[in-house]
PDB file of C-alpha atoms and ligand atoms in Angstrom:
ATOM      1  CA  MET A   1       0.000   0.000   0.000  1.00  0.00           C
ATOM      2  CA  LYS A   2       1.616   3.246  -1.177  1.00  0.00           C
ATOM      3  CA  ILE A   3       0.034   6.360   0.212  1.00  0.00           C
ATOM      4  CA  ILE A   4       0.574  10.087  -0.166  1.00  0.00           C
ATOM      5  CA  MET A   5      -0.737  12.493   2.468  1.00  0.00           C
ATOM      6  CA  LEU A   6      -1.731  15.880   1.082  1.00  0.00           C
ATOM      7  CA  GLY A   7      -2.948  18.885   3.024  1.00  0.00           C
ATOM      8  CA  ALA A   8      -1.820  22.178   4.473  1.00  0.00           C
ATOM      9  CA  PRO A   9       0.852  22.343   7.169  1.00  0.00           C
ATOM     10  CA  GLY A  10      -0.876  21.661  10.479  1.00  0.00           C
ATOM     11  CA  ALA A  11      -3.817  19.763   8.966  1.00  0.00           C
ATOM     12  CA  GLY A  12      -2.673  16.658  10.851  1.00  0.00           C
ATOM     13  CA  LYS A  13      -0.836  14.695   8.141  1.00  0.00           C
ATOM     14  CA  GLY A  14       1.899  13.556  10.513  1.00  0.00           C
ATOM     15  CA  THR A  15      -0.538  12.476  13.209  1.00  0.00           C
ATOM     16  CA  TYR A  16      -2.634  10.440  10.779  1.00  0.00           C
ATOM     17  CA  ALA A  17       0.457   8.996   9.102  1.00  0.00           C
ATOM     18  CA  LYS A  18       1.552   7.675  12.478  1.00  0.00           C
ATOM     19  CA  GLN A  19      -1.823   6.020  13.048  1.00  0.00           C
ATOM     20  CA  ILE A  20      -1.718   4.374   9.606  1.00  0.00           C
ATOM     21  CA  THR A  21       1.832   3.168  10.273  1.00  0.00           C
ATOM     22  CA  GLN A  22       0.689   1.402  13.414  1.00  0.00           C
ATOM     23  CA  LYS A  23      -2.412  -0.082  11.813  1.00  0.00           C
ATOM     24  CA  TYR A  24      -0.924  -1.279   8.518  1.00  0.00           C
ATOM     25  CA  ASP A  25       2.708  -1.779   9.504  1.00  0.00           C
ATOM     26  CA  ILE A  26       4.232   0.364   6.769  1.00  0.00           C
ATOM     27  CA  PRO A  27       6.757   3.165   7.391  1.00  0.00           C
ATOM     28  CA  ALA A  28       5.798   6.835   7.391  1.00  0.00           C
ATOM     29  CA  ILE A  29       8.381   8.947   5.599  1.00  0.00           C
ATOM     30  CA  SER A  30       8.311  12.621   6.493  1.00  0.00           C
ATOM     31  CA  THR A  31      10.605  14.859   4.462  1.00  0.00           C
ATOM     32  CA  GLY A  32      10.194  17.556   7.140  1.00  0.00           C
ATOM     33  CA  ASP A  33      11.515  15.091   9.766  1.00  0.00           C
ATOM     34  CA  ILE A  34      14.404  14.097   7.484  1.00  0.00           C
ATOM     35  CA  PHE A  35      15.396  17.764   7.119  1.00  0.00           C
ATOM     36  CA  ARG A  36      15.039  18.429  10.857  1.00  0.00           C
ATOM     37  CA  GLU A  37      17.231  15.402  11.636  1.00  0.00           C
ATOM     38  CA  ASN A  38      19.837  16.705   9.187  1.00  0.00           C
ATOM     39  CA  ILE A  39      19.734  20.169  10.746  1.00  0.00           C
ATOM     40  CA  LYS A  40      20.222  18.659  14.193  1.00  0.00           C
ATOM     41  CA  ALA A  41      23.130  16.535  12.961  1.00  0.00           C
ATOM     42  CA  GLY A  42      24.700  19.558  11.217  1.00  0.00           C
ATOM     43  CA  THR A  43      24.934  17.857   7.802  1.00  0.00           C
ATOM     44  CA  GLU A  44      25.450  19.708   4.522  1.00  0.00           C
ATOM     45  CA  LEU A  45      21.842  18.963   3.577  1.00  0.00           C
ATOM     46  CA  GLY A  46      20.641  20.346   6.910  1.00  0.00           C
ATOM     47  CA  LYS A  47      22.676  23.527   6.441  1.00  0.00           C
ATOM     48  CA  LYS A  48      21.220  24.027   2.975  1.00  0.00           C
ATOM     49  CA  ALA A  49      17.618  23.329   4.075  1.00  0.00           C
ATOM     50  CA  LYS A  50      17.532  25.402   7.272  1.00  0.00           C
ATOM     51  CA  GLY A  51      17.279  28.870   5.754  1.00  0.00           C
ATOM     52  CA  TYR A  52      14.362  27.874   3.531  1.00  0.00           C
ATOM     53  CA  MET A  53      12.545  26.167   6.372  1.00  0.00           C
ATOM     54  CA  ASP A  54      12.988  28.987   8.888  1.00  0.00           C
ATOM     55  CA  ALA A  55      11.563  31.441   6.353  1.00  0.00           C
ATOM     56  CA  GLY A  56       8.514  29.215   5.746  1.00  0.00           C
ATOM     57  CA  ASN A  57       9.604  28.457   2.169  1.00  0.00           C
ATOM     58  CA  LEU A  58      10.008  25.114   0.454  1.00  0.00           C
ATOM     59  CA  VAL A  59      13.407  23.519   0.129  1.00  0.00           C
ATOM     60  CA  PRO A  60      14.324  23.388  -3.604  1.00  0.00           C
ATOM     61  CA  ASP A  61      13.066  20.334  -5.514  1.00  0.00           C
ATOM     62  CA  GLU A  62      16.574  19.164  -6.397  1.00  0.00           C
ATOM     63  CA  LEU A  63      17.403  18.714  -2.691  1.00  0.00           C
ATOM     64  CA  VAL A  64      14.265  16.664  -2.067  1.00  0.00           C
ATOM     65  CA  CYS A  65      13.492  14.343  -4.988  1.00  0.00           C
ATOM     66  CA  ASP A  66      16.563  12.068  -5.040  1.00  0.00           C
ATOM     67  CA  LEU A  67      16.507  11.849  -1.281  1.00  0.00           C
ATOM     68  CA  VAL A  68      12.969  10.457  -1.289  1.00  0.00           C
ATOM     69  CA  VAL A  69      13.450   8.176  -4.295  1.00  0.00           C
ATOM     70  CA  ASP A  70      16.537   6.672  -2.572  1.00  0.00           C
ATOM     71  CA  ARG A  71      14.658   6.251   0.700  1.00  0.00           C
ATOM     72  CA  LEU A  72      11.905   4.306  -1.084  1.00  0.00           C
ATOM     73  CA  GLN A  73      14.456   1.698  -2.213  1.00  0.00           C
ATOM     74  CA  GLN A  74      15.116   0.623   1.361  1.00  0.00           C
ATOM     75  CA  GLU A  75      13.969  -2.770   2.572  1.00  0.00           C
ATOM     76  CA  ASP A  76      11.273  -1.457   4.952  1.00  0.00           C
ATOM     77  CA  CYS A  77       9.398   0.088   2.004  1.00  0.00           C
ATOM     78  CA  LYS A  78       8.859  -3.142   0.117  1.00  0.00           C
ATOM     79  CA  ASN A  79       5.254  -3.584   1.325  1.00  0.00           C
ATOM     80  CA  GLY A  80       4.433   0.089   0.971  1.00  0.00           C
ATOM     81  CA  TYR A  81       4.828   3.426   2.731  1.00  0.00           C
ATOM     82  CA  ILE A  82       3.136   6.680   3.597  1.00  0.00           C
ATOM     83  CA  LEU A  83       4.681   9.859   2.299  1.00  0.00           C
ATOM     84  CA  ASP A  84       4.028  12.760   4.655  1.00  0.00           C
ATOM     85  CA  GLY A  85       5.044  16.119   3.212  1.00  0.00           C
ATOM     86  CA  PHE A  86       6.206  14.814  -0.174  1.00  0.00           C
ATOM     87  CA  PRO A  87       5.479  15.641  -2.927  1.00  0.00           C
ATOM     88  CA  ARG A  88       4.910  19.341  -2.325  1.00  0.00           C
ATOM     89  CA  THR A  89       5.221  20.685  -5.872  1.00  0.00           C
ATOM     90  CA  ILE A  90       4.126  19.469  -9.298  1.00  0.00           C
ATOM     91  CA  PRO A  91       7.759  18.774 -10.377  1.00  0.00           C
ATOM     92  CA  GLN A  92       8.196  16.622  -7.237  1.00  0.00           C
ATOM     93  CA  ALA A  93       4.999  14.700  -8.023  1.00  0.00           C
ATOM     94  CA  GLU A  94       6.132  14.168 -11.616  1.00  0.00           C
ATOM     95  CA  ALA A  95       9.574  13.001 -10.455  1.00  0.00           C
ATOM     96  CA  LEU A  96       7.919  10.503  -8.109  1.00  0.00           C
ATOM     97  CA  THR A  97       5.495   9.230 -10.763  1.00  0.00           C
ATOM     98  CA  GLU A  98       8.388   8.773 -13.213  1.00  0.00           C
ATOM     99  CA  ALA A  99      10.689   7.062 -10.695  1.00  0.00           C
ATOM    100  CA  LEU A 100       7.946   4.602  -9.729  1.00  0.00           C
ATOM    101  CA  LYS A 101       6.925   4.007 -13.332  1.00  0.00           C
ATOM    102  CA  LYS A 102      10.469   2.854 -14.111  1.00  0.00           C
ATOM    103  CA  GLN A 103       9.888   0.052 -11.593  1.00  0.00           C
ATOM    104  CA  ASP A 104       6.433  -0.678 -12.986  1.00  0.00           C
ATOM    105  CA  ASP A 105       5.017   0.728  -9.791  1.00  0.00           C
ATOM    106  CA  GLY A 106       2.786   3.584  -8.662  1.00  0.00           C
ATOM    107  CA  ILE A 107       0.989   5.286  -5.797  1.00  0.00           C
ATOM    108  CA  ASP A 108      -2.269   3.637  -4.638  1.00  0.00           C
ATOM    109  CA  PHE A 109      -3.873   6.460  -2.648  1.00  0.00           C
ATOM    110  CA  ALA A 110      -3.516  10.220  -2.309  1.00  0.00           C
ATOM    111  CA  LEU A 111      -5.339  11.343   0.834  1.00  0.00           C
ATOM    112  CA  GLU A 112      -6.086  15.035   1.146  1.00  0.00           C
ATOM    113  CA  ILE A 113      -6.684  16.143   4.741  1.00  0.00           C
ATOM    114  CA  ASN A 114      -8.920  19.124   4.146  1.00  0.00           C
ATOM    115  CA  MET A 115      -9.087  21.944   6.698  1.00  0.00           C
ATOM    116  CA  ALA A 116      -9.903  25.650   6.609  1.00  0.00           C
ATOM    117  CA  ASP A 117      -6.929  27.999   7.056  1.00  0.00           C
ATOM    118  CA  GLU A 118      -8.468  29.647  10.145  1.00  0.00           C
ATOM    119  CA  ALA A 119      -8.771  26.287  11.902  1.00  0.00           C
ATOM    120  CA  ILE A 120      -5.171  25.485  10.969  1.00  0.00           C
ATOM    121  CA  VAL A 121      -3.825  28.761  12.364  1.00  0.00           C
ATOM    122  CA  GLU A 122      -5.655  28.080  15.607  1.00  0.00           C
ATOM    123  CA  ARG A 123      -4.401  24.500  15.781  1.00  0.00           C
ATOM    124  CA  MET A 124      -0.786  25.440  14.990  1.00  0.00           C
ATOM    125  CA  ALA A 125      -0.719  27.937  17.848  1.00  0.00           C
ATOM    126  CA  GLY A 126      -1.118  24.993  20.232  1.00  0.00           C
ATOM    127  CA  ARG A 127       1.096  22.496  18.409  1.00  0.00           C
ATOM    128  CA  ARG A 128       4.232  21.352  20.223  1.00  0.00           C
ATOM    129  CA  VAL A 129       6.929  18.826  19.336  1.00  0.00           C
ATOM    130  CA  CYS A 130       9.456  16.829  21.278  1.00  0.00           C
ATOM    131  CA  GLU A 131      12.883  18.297  20.540  1.00  0.00           C
ATOM    132  CA  LYS A 132      14.442  14.852  20.980  1.00  0.00           C
ATOM    133  CA  CYS A 133      12.208  12.360  19.102  1.00  0.00           C
ATOM    134  CA  GLY A 134       9.876  14.641  17.124  1.00  0.00           C
ATOM    135  CA  ALA A 135       6.618  13.290  18.645  1.00  0.00           C
ATOM    136  CA  THR A 136       3.787  15.775  18.124  1.00  0.00           C
ATOM    137  CA  TYR A 137       1.422  17.145  20.772  1.00  0.00           C
ATOM    138  CA  HIS A 138      -1.226  19.833  21.124  1.00  0.00           C
ATOM    139  CA  ILE A 139      -1.568  21.764  24.355  1.00  0.00           C
ATOM    140  CA  VAL A 140      -5.355  21.263  24.362  1.00  0.00           C
ATOM    141  CA  ASN A 141      -6.210  18.370  22.010  1.00  0.00           C
ATOM    142  CA  ILE A 142      -3.290  15.958  22.553  1.00  0.00           C
ATOM    143  CA  PRO A 143      -1.473  17.067  25.723  1.00  0.00           C
ATOM    144  CA  PRO A 144       1.435  15.011  27.072  1.00  0.00           C
ATOM    145  CA  LYS A 145       0.783  13.177  30.345  1.00  0.00           C
ATOM    146  CA  LYS A 146       3.293  15.432  32.115  1.00  0.00           C
ATOM    147  CA  GLU A 147       3.376  19.073  31.036  1.00  0.00           C
ATOM    148  CA  GLY A 148       6.351  19.923  28.829  1.00  0.00           C
ATOM    149  CA  ILE A 149       7.708  16.350  28.806  1.00  0.00           C
ATOM    150  CA  CYS A 150       7.424  13.844  25.955  1.00  0.00           C
ATOM    151  CA  ASP A 151       5.432  10.676  26.813  1.00  0.00           C
ATOM    152  CA  GLU A 152       7.570   8.606  24.468  1.00  0.00           C
ATOM    153  CA  CYS A 153      11.157   9.568  25.295  1.00  0.00           C
ATOM    154  CA  GLY A 154      11.094  12.060  28.190  1.00  0.00           C
ATOM    155  CA  GLY A 155      12.495  14.854  25.964  1.00  0.00           C
ATOM    156  CA  ASN A 156      11.442  18.498  26.225  1.00  0.00           C
ATOM    157  CA  ILE A 157       8.355  19.605  24.340  1.00  0.00           C
ATOM    158  CA  ILE A 158       8.831  22.846  22.426  1.00  0.00           C
ATOM    159  CA  LEU A 159       7.227  25.104  19.809  1.00  0.00           C
ATOM    160  CA  ARG A 160       8.807  24.328  16.432  1.00  0.00           C
ATOM    161  CA  ASP A 161      10.675  27.369  14.995  1.00  0.00           C
ATOM    162  CA  ASP A 162       8.545  27.344  11.866  1.00  0.00           C
ATOM    163  CA  ASP A 163       5.279  27.058  13.853  1.00  0.00           C
ATOM    164  CA  ALA A 164       5.631  30.702  14.978  1.00  0.00           C
ATOM    165  CA  PRO A 165       2.413  32.494  13.840  1.00  0.00           C
ATOM    166  CA  GLU A 166       4.046  34.691  11.148  1.00  0.00           C
ATOM    167  CA  THR A 167       5.866  31.701   9.637  1.00  0.00           C
ATOM    168  CA  VAL A 168       2.656  29.661   9.669  1.00  0.00           C
ATOM    169  CA  LYS A 169       1.003  32.381   7.595  1.00  0.00           C
ATOM    170  CA  LYS A 170       3.824  32.222   5.066  1.00  0.00           C
ATOM    171  CA  ARG A 171       3.708  28.410   4.975  1.00  0.00           C
ATOM    172  CA  LEU A 172      -0.022  28.504   4.247  1.00  0.00           C
ATOM    173  CA  GLU A 173       0.567  30.929   1.383  1.00  0.00           C
ATOM    174  CA  VAL A 174       3.256  28.649  -0.012  1.00  0.00           C
ATOM    175  CA  TYR A 175       0.915  25.676   0.391  1.00  0.00           C
ATOM    176  CA  HIS A 176      -1.880  27.303  -1.621  1.00  0.00           C
ATOM    177  CA  GLU A 177       0.496  28.457  -4.342  1.00  0.00           C
ATOM    178  CA  GLN A 178       2.770  25.456  -4.781  1.00  0.00           C
ATOM    179  CA  THR A 179       1.263  22.390  -3.123  1.00  0.00           C
ATOM    180  CA  ALA A 180      -2.528  22.691  -3.520  1.00  0.00           C
ATOM    181  CA  PRO A 181      -2.249  22.109  -7.319  1.00  0.00           C
ATOM    182  CA  LEU A 182      -1.285  18.515  -6.434  1.00  0.00           C
ATOM    183  CA  ILE A 183      -4.903  17.891  -5.419  1.00  0.00           C
ATOM    184  CA  GLU A 184      -5.936  18.302  -9.055  1.00  0.00           C
ATOM    185  CA  TYR A 185      -2.914  16.282 -10.224  1.00  0.00           C
ATOM    186  CA  TYR A 186      -3.867  13.232  -8.135  1.00  0.00           C
ATOM    187  CA  LYS A 187      -7.577  13.701  -8.854  1.00  0.00           C
ATOM    188  CA  ASN A 188      -6.789  13.444 -12.570  1.00  0.00           C
ATOM    189  CA  LEU A 189      -4.900  10.212 -11.887  1.00  0.00           C
ATOM    190  CA  GLY A 190      -8.012   8.867 -10.110  1.00  0.00           C
ATOM    191  CA  LEU A 191      -6.135   8.474  -6.824  1.00  0.00           C
ATOM    192  CA  LEU A 192      -7.546  11.279  -4.670  1.00  0.00           C
ATOM    193  CA  SER A 193      -9.733  10.855  -1.572  1.00  0.00           C
ATOM    194  CA  VAL A 194     -10.688  13.863   0.520  1.00  0.00           C
ATOM    195  CA  ILE A 195     -10.824  13.498   4.304  1.00  0.00           C
ATOM    196  CA  ASP A 196     -12.600  16.155   6.369  1.00  0.00           C
ATOM    197  CA  GLY A 197      -9.887  17.125   8.855  1.00  0.00           C
ATOM    198  CA  SER A 198     -12.287  19.063  11.070  1.00  0.00           C
ATOM    199  CA  LYS A 199     -13.953  15.882  12.347  1.00  0.00           C
ATOM    200  CA  GLY A 200     -11.331  15.070  14.961  1.00  0.00           C
ATOM    201  CA  LEU A 201      -8.677  12.387  15.262  1.00  0.00           C
ATOM    202  CA  GLU A 202     -10.825   9.305  15.792  1.00  0.00           C
ATOM    203  CA  GLN A 203     -13.305  10.013  12.992  1.00  0.00           C
ATOM    204  CA  CYS A 204     -10.535  10.979  10.557  1.00  0.00           C
ATOM    205  CA  VAL A 205      -8.653   7.757  11.255  1.00  0.00           C
ATOM    206  CA  ALA A 206     -11.889   5.812  10.670  1.00  0.00           C
ATOM    207  CA  ASP A 207     -12.519   7.698   7.406  1.00  0.00           C
ATOM    208  CA  ILE A 208      -8.946   7.058   6.249  1.00  0.00           C
ATOM    209  CA  SER A 209      -9.207   3.354   7.094  1.00  0.00           C
ATOM    210  CA  ALA A 210     -12.477   3.119   5.130  1.00  0.00           C
ATOM    211  CA  VAL A 211     -10.730   4.580   2.071  1.00  0.00           C
ATOM    212  CA  LEU A 212      -7.687   2.310   2.382  1.00  0.00           C
ATOM    213  CA  GLU A 213      -9.864  -0.774   2.753  1.00  0.00           C
ATOM    214  CA  SER A 214     -12.104   0.146  -0.180  1.00  0.00           C
ATOM    215  CA  LYS A 215      -9.680  -1.090  -2.856  1.00  0.00           C
TER     216      LYS A 215
HETATM  217  P1  LIG B 301       6.802  19.665   7.446  1.00  0.00           P
HETATM  218  O1  LIG B 301       7.348  19.092   8.686  1.00  0.00           O
HETATM  219  O2  LIG B 301       6.309  18.628   6.476  1.00  0.00           O
HETATM  220  O3  LIG B 301       5.757  20.735   7.690  1.00  0.00           O
HETATM  221  O4  LIG B 301       8.028  20.399   6.693  1.00  0.00           O
HETATM  222  C1  LIG B 301       8.718  21.454   7.307  1.00  0.00           C
HETATM  223  C2  LIG B 301       9.474  22.235   6.254  1.00  0.00           C
HETATM  224  O5  LIG B 301      10.418  21.382   5.596  1.00  0.00           O
HETATM  225  C3  LIG B 301       8.629  22.818   5.129  1.00  0.00           C
HETATM  226  O6  LIG B 301       8.020  24.051   5.488  1.00  0.00           O
HETATM  227  C4  LIG B 301       9.666  22.960   4.035  1.00  0.00           C
HETATM  228  O7  LIG B 301      10.506  24.071   4.257  1.00  0.00           O
HETATM  229  C5  LIG B 301      10.528  21.719   4.221  1.00  0.00           C
HETATM  230  N1  LIG B 301      10.002  20.590   3.420  1.00  0.00           N
HETATM  231  C6  LIG B 301       9.487  19.426   3.874  1.00  0.00           C
HETATM  232  N2  LIG B 301       9.125  18.622   2.875  1.00  0.00           N
HETATM  233  C7  LIG B 301       9.413  19.294   1.736  1.00  0.00           C
HETATM  234  C8  LIG B 301       9.258  19.016   0.352  1.00  0.00           C
HETATM  235  N3  LIG B 301       8.704  17.862  -0.075  1.00  0.00           N
HETATM  236  N4  LIG B 301       9.665  19.953  -0.534  1.00  0.00           N
HETATM  237  C9  LIG B 301      10.215  21.114  -0.139  1.00  0.00           C
HETATM  238  N5  LIG B 301      10.374  21.463   1.139  1.00  0.00           N
HETATM  239  C10 LIG B 301       9.981  20.559   2.085  1.00  0.00           C
END
């Protein structure tokens, strides 16, 4: 099962990807997490990506595409995967389609988590992440058991640099300009399912499962 998660930053792609991973035992691959790990480790890729990310812009396609295509060759992807945050532009989607086609392969589902911008801005204001393992929380909707401390690894829970309100605004603009056209792209390929992200975690997971089990 090969799945793409589409939707604005903060719509919940990462949270749902994690649920699908647990339910269907396929890895979730988040390009945002890959970049954050590289920034933390001080790699060349991390150094190149940081400036774009901090400004709320996309990292250039040429730094993203090969990285993802290589990652998909790894053993854990042989039964499928969920791509969270990739593709984010039409050239990225085309590169992915082409790379998979060469292996006589293709994406099975593109899930769009649909949410109004206002709801996203509100949600992002409360989003927090573990600085150590990247687990995601929300101060109201998904609080950690102990305030400020990650349930999974005991790390500190912080506001992500690019979740600051002015950067969120920029990221939403970038989403509408560069990423939203992918909805039409995957619709034309007959792969798109729209999930109403305003329904809450449990209902969204149920809706996603219904889609994935419909084929
Ligand atoms: P995310 O965690 O998915 O919200 O990604 C955080 C940031 O990483 C984005 O705002 C971009 O700057 C960068 N990024 C992640 N995935 C991509 C991608 N597929 N293409 C370009 N930039 C990306």
